[in-house]
Coordinates of C-alpha atoms in Angstrom, one line a residue:
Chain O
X1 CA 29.1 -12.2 -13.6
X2 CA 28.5 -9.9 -16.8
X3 CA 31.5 -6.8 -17.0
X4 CA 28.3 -4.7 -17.8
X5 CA 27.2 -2.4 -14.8
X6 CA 24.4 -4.6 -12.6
X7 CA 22.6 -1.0 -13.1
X8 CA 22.4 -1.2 -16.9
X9 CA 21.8 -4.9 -16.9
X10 CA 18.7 -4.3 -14.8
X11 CA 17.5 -1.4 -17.3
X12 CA 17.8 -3.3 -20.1
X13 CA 15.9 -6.6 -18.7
X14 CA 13.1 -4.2 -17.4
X15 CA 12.6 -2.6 -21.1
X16 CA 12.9 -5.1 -22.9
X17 CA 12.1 -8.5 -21.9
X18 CA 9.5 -7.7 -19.4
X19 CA 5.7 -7.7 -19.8
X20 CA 4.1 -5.1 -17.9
X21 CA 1.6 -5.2 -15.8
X22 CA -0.5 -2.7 -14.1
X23 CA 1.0 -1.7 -10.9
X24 CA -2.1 -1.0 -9.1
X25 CA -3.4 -4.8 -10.3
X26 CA -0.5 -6.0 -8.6
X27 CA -1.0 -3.8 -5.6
X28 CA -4.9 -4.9 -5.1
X29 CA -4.6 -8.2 -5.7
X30 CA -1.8 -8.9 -3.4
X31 CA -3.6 -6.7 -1.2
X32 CA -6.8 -9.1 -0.9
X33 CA -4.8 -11.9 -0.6
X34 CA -3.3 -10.2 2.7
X35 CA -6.4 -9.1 4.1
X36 CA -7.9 -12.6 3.0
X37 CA -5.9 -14.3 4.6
X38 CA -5.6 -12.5 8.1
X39 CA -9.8 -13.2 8.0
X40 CA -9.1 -17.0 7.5
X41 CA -6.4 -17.0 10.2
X42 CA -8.7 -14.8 12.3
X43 CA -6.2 -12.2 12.9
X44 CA -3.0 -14.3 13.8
X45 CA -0.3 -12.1 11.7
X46 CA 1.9 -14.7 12.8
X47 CA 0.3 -17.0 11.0
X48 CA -0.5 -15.0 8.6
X49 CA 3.5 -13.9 7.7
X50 CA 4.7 -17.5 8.5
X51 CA 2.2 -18.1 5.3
X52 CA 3.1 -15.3 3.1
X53 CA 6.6 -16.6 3.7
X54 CA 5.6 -20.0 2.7
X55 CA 3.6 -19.2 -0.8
X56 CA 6.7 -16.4 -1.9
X57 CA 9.4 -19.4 -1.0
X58 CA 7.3 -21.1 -3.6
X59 CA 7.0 -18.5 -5.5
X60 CA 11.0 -17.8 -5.3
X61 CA 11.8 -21.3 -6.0
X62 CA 10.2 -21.0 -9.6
X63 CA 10.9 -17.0 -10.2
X64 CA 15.3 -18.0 -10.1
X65 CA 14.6 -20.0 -13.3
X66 CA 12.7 -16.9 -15.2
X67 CA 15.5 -14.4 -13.9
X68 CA 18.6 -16.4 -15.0
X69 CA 16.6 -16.7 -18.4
X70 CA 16.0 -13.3 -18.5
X71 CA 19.2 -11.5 -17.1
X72 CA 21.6 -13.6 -18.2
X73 CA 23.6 -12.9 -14.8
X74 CA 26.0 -15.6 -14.2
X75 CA 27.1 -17.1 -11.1
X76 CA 28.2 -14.6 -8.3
X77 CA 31.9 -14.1 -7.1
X78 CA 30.8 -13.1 -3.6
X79 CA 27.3 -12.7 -1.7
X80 CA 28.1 -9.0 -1.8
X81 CA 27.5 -9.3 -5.3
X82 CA 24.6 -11.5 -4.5
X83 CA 23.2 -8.4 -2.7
X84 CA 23.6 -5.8 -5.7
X85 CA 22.1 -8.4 -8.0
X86 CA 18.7 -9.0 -6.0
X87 CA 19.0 -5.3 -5.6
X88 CA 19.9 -3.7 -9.0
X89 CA 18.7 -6.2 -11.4
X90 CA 15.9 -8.5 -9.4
X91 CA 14.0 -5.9 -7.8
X92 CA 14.0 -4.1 -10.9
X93 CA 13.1 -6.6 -13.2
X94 CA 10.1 -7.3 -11.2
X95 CA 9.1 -4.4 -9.0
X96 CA 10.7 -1.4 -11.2
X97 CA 12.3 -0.6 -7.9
X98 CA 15.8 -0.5 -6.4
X99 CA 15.8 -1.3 -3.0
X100 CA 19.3 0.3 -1.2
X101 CA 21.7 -2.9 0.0
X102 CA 23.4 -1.6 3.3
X103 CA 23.7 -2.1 6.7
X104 CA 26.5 -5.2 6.2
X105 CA 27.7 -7.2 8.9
X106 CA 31.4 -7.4 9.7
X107 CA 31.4 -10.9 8.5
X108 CA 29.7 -10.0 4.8
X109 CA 26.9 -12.4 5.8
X110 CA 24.0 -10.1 6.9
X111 CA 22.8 -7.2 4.6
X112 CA 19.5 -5.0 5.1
X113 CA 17.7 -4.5 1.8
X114 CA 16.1 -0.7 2.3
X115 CA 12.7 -0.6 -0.1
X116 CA 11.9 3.3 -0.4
X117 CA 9.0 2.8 -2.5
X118 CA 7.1 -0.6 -1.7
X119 CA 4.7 -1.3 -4.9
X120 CA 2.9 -3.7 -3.0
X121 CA 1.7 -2.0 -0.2
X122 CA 0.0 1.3 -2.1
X123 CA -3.5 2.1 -0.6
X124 CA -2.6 0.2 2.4
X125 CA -3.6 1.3 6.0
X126 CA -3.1 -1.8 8.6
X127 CA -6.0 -2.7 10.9
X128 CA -5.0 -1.8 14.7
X129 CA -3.4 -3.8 16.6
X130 CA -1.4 -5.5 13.8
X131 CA 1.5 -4.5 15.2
X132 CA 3.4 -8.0 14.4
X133 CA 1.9 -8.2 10.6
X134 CA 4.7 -8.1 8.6
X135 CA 2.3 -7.0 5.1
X136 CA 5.2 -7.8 2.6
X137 CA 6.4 -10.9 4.1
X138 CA 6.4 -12.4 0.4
X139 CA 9.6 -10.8 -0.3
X140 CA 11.3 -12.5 2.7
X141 CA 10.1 -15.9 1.1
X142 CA 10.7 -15.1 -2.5
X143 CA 14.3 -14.3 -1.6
X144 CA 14.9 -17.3 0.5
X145 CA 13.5 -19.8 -2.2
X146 CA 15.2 -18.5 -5.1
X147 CA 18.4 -17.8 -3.2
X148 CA 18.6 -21.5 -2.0
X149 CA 18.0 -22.8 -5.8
X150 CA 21.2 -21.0 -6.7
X151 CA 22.8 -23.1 -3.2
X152 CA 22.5 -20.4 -0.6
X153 CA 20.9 -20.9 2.5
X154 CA 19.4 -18.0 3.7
X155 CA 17.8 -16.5 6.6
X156 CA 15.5 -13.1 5.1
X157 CA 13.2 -11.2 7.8
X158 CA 11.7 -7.9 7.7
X159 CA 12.8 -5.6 10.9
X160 CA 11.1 -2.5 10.1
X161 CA 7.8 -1.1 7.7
X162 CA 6.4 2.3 7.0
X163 CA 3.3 0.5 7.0
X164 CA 3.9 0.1 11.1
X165 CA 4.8 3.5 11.3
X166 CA 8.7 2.8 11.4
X167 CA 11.0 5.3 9.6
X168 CA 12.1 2.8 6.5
X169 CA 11.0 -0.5 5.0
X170 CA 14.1 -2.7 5.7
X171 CA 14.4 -6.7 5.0
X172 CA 17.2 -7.9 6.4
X173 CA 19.0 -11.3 5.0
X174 CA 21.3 -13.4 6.4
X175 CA 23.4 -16.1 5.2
X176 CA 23.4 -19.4 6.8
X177 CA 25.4 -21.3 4.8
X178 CA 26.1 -22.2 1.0
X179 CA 25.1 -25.6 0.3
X180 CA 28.2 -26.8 -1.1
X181 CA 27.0 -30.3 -2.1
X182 CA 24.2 -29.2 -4.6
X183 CA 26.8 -27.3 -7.1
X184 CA 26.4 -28.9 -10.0
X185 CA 29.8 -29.8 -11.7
X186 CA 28.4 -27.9 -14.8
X187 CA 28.1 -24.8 -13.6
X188 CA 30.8 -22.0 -13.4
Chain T
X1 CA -15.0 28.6 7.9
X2 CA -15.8 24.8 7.5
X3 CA -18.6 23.1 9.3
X4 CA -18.4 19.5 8.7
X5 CA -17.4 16.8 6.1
X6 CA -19.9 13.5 5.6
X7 CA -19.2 10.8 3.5
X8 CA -22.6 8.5 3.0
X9 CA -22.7 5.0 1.2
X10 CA -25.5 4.9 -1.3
X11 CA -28.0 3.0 0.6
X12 CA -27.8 6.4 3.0
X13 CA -25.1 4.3 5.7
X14 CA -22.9 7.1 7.4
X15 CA -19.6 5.9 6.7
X16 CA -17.7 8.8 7.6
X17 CA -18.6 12.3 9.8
X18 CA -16.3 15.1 10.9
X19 CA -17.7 17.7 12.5
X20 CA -15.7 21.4 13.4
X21 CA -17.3 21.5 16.7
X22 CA -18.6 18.7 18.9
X23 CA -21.5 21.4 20.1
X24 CA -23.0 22.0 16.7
X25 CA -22.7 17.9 15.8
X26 CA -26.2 17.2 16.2
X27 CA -27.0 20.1 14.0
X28 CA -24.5 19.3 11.5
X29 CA -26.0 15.9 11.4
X30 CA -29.0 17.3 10.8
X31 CA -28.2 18.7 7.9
X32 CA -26.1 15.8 6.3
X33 CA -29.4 14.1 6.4
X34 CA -31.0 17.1 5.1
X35 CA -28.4 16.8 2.6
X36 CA -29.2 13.0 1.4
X37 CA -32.4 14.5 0.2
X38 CA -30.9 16.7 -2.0
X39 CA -27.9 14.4 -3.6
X40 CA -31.7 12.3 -4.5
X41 CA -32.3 14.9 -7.1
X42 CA -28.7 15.5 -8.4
X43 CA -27.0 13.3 -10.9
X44 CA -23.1 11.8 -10.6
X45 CA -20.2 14.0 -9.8
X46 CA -19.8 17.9 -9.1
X47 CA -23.3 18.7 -7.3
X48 CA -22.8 22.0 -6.2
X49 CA -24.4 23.5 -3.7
X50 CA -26.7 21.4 -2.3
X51 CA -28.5 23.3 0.3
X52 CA -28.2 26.5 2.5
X53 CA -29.8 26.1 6.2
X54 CA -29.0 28.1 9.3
X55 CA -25.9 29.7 7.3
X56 CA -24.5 26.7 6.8
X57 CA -23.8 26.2 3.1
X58 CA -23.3 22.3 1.8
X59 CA -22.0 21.8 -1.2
X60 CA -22.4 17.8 -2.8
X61 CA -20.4 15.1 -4.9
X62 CA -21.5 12.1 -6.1
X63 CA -19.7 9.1 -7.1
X64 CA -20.2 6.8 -9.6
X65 CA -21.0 4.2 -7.5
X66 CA -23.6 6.1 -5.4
X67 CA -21.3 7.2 -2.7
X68 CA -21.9 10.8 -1.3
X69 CA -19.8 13.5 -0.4
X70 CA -20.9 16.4 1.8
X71 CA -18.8 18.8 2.7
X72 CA -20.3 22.8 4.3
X73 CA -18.8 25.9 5.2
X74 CA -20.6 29.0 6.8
X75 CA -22.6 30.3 4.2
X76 CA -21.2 34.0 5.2
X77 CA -18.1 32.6 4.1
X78 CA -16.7 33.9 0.3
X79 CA -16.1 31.0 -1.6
X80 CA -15.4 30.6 -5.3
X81 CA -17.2 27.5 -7.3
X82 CA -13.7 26.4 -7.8
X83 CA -12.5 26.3 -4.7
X84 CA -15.3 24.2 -3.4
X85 CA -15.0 21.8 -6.4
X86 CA -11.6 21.4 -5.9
X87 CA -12.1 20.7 -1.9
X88 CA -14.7 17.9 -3.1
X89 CA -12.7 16.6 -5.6
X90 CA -9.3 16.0 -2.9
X91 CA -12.4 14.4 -1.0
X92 CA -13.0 12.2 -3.2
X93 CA -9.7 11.2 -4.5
X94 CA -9.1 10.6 -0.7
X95 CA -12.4 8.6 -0.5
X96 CA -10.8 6.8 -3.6
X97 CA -7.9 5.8 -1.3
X98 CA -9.9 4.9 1.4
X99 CA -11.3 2.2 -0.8
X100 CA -8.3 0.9 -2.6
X101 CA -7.2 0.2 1.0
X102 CA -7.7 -4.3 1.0
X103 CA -8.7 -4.0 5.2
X104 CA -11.1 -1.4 4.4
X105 CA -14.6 -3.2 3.3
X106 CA -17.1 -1.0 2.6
X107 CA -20.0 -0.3 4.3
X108 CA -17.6 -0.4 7.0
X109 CA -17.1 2.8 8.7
X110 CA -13.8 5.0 7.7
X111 CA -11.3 5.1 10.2
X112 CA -8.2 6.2 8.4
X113 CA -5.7 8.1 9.4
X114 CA -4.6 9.0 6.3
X115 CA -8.4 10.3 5.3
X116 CA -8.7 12.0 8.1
X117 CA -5.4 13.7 7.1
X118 CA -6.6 15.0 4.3
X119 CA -10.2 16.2 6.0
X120 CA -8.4 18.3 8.1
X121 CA -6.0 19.9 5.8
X122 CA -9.2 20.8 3.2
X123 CA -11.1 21.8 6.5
X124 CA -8.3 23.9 7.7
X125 CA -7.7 25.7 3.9
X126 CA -11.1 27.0 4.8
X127 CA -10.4 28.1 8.1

């Protein structure tokens, strides 16, 4: 971990080592990959955020390499501090947002992530009955893929979207286990 | 006091209609068709006022891409230019939304609740 403030480390990336792009590009085209994909899968969300999942596990299993680069963050001391990073420097470094870590289990293992201000889902009004179309299911993927590069097994999920009408966008992420065997004796 | 609000594709589709009353609809979508004749002669954006019929007032914006915004008040009713552009103009930044919206495919019809938010909040400044 860097004795800078997670906060400050996630400005800095953002400003300076991050090319832009427009936010409603992002927006649009993820958008018409959502609503692309519920036509080819004729409407089964599940299907539909069981693939979302898939491509941002993909997605998250190349993105790890291009934030370690990028951040210079080290390796974490607890997955609490797992939480703030995702949080206060990957979010940000990505998104330009800051989703809220609360909600922890007794145990440390389960944390919600709170997004306030989604930037994928702008413009979006879901189709009725979607009710089980979780529209962001990317993140849930992204997270688990680049979390199990860096040997943590984890279980992400979305519980609740504005987009469904629900009072906050919350993803919440559990820790299976951390795959002890895959440490590589370099790190630390 | 506003009448009704129409949104119409530019092939002359009816993707949207709001009407104040269900008892004066047929009339009001008389006059949105009434009012398709008119946007014919107008070029893109701020039309003004389109046409007065029955004292009903319709005012007019057309988009870039063809689509056409009706929106009418009771011609009795005293209403500054301004005002009525800036009730098209919320329309059509609202329209704006409707489209940026990936399940929305246009020519479908509008069912948003978020546009239909906004209808009733520029119909009720009027009221």
């Amino acid at each position: 971990m860097t004795s800078k403030p997670l906060k400050a480390v996630g400005e800095e990336v953002w400003k300076t080592k991050i090319d832009k792009v427009n936010a409603e590009l992002v927006a649009l085209t993820y958008g018409s990959l959502v609503a692309q994909l519920c036509r080819d899968f004729e409407n089964n969300y599940d299907r539909v955020n069981e693939q979302l999942d898939k491509m941002g596990y993909n997605i998250g299993l190349r993105l790890i390499e291009d934030f370690l680069a990028r951040s210079g963050i080290g390796r974490c001391s607890s997955f609490k501090d797992t939480a703030e990073v995702i949080s206060k420097v990957g979010f940000k470094m990505f998104l330009n947002v800051v989703p809220r870590v609360s909600n922890w289990s007794a145990d440390g293992k389960t944390f919600s992530l709170y997004i306030d201000d989604n930037p994928l889902a702008d413009f979006v009004e879901l189709p009725p009955q979607s009710e089980n179309l979780w529209y962001s299911n990317i993140y849930c993927g992204v997270l688990r893929g680049a979390l199990e590069m860096t040997q943590m097994q984890v279980h992400a999920e979305f519980v609740s979207d504005v987009l469904q009408g629900h009072a906050a966008t919350e993803i919440k992420v559990q820790l299976l286990q951390i795959l002890k065997d895959e440490i590589p004796a370099a790190e630390e | 006091m506003a009448e009704f609000v129409a949104v119409i594709s530019k092939s002359g589709e009816p993707l949207y209609f709001h009407s104040s009353s269900d008892t004066k609809r047929v009339r009001h979508e008389f006059l949105a068709l009434m009012a398709l004749d008119a946007f014919e002669a107008r070029d893109y954006g701020d039309c003004g006022l389109l046409l007065v019929h029955s004292n009903i007032a319709v005012y007019g914006f057309k988009t870039h891409t063809g689509v056409k915004i009706a929106f009418a008040i009771d011609a009795s009713t005293i209403a500054s230019p301004s005002d009525v552009s800036k009730s098209l103009k919320i329309l059509n930044r609202a329209y704006s939304g409707v489209s940026c919206n990936p399940f929305y495919v246009p020519p479908d019809k509008i069912h948003s609740a978020k546009f239909q938010g906004v209808v009733d909040s520029v119909m009720n400044y009027w009221n």
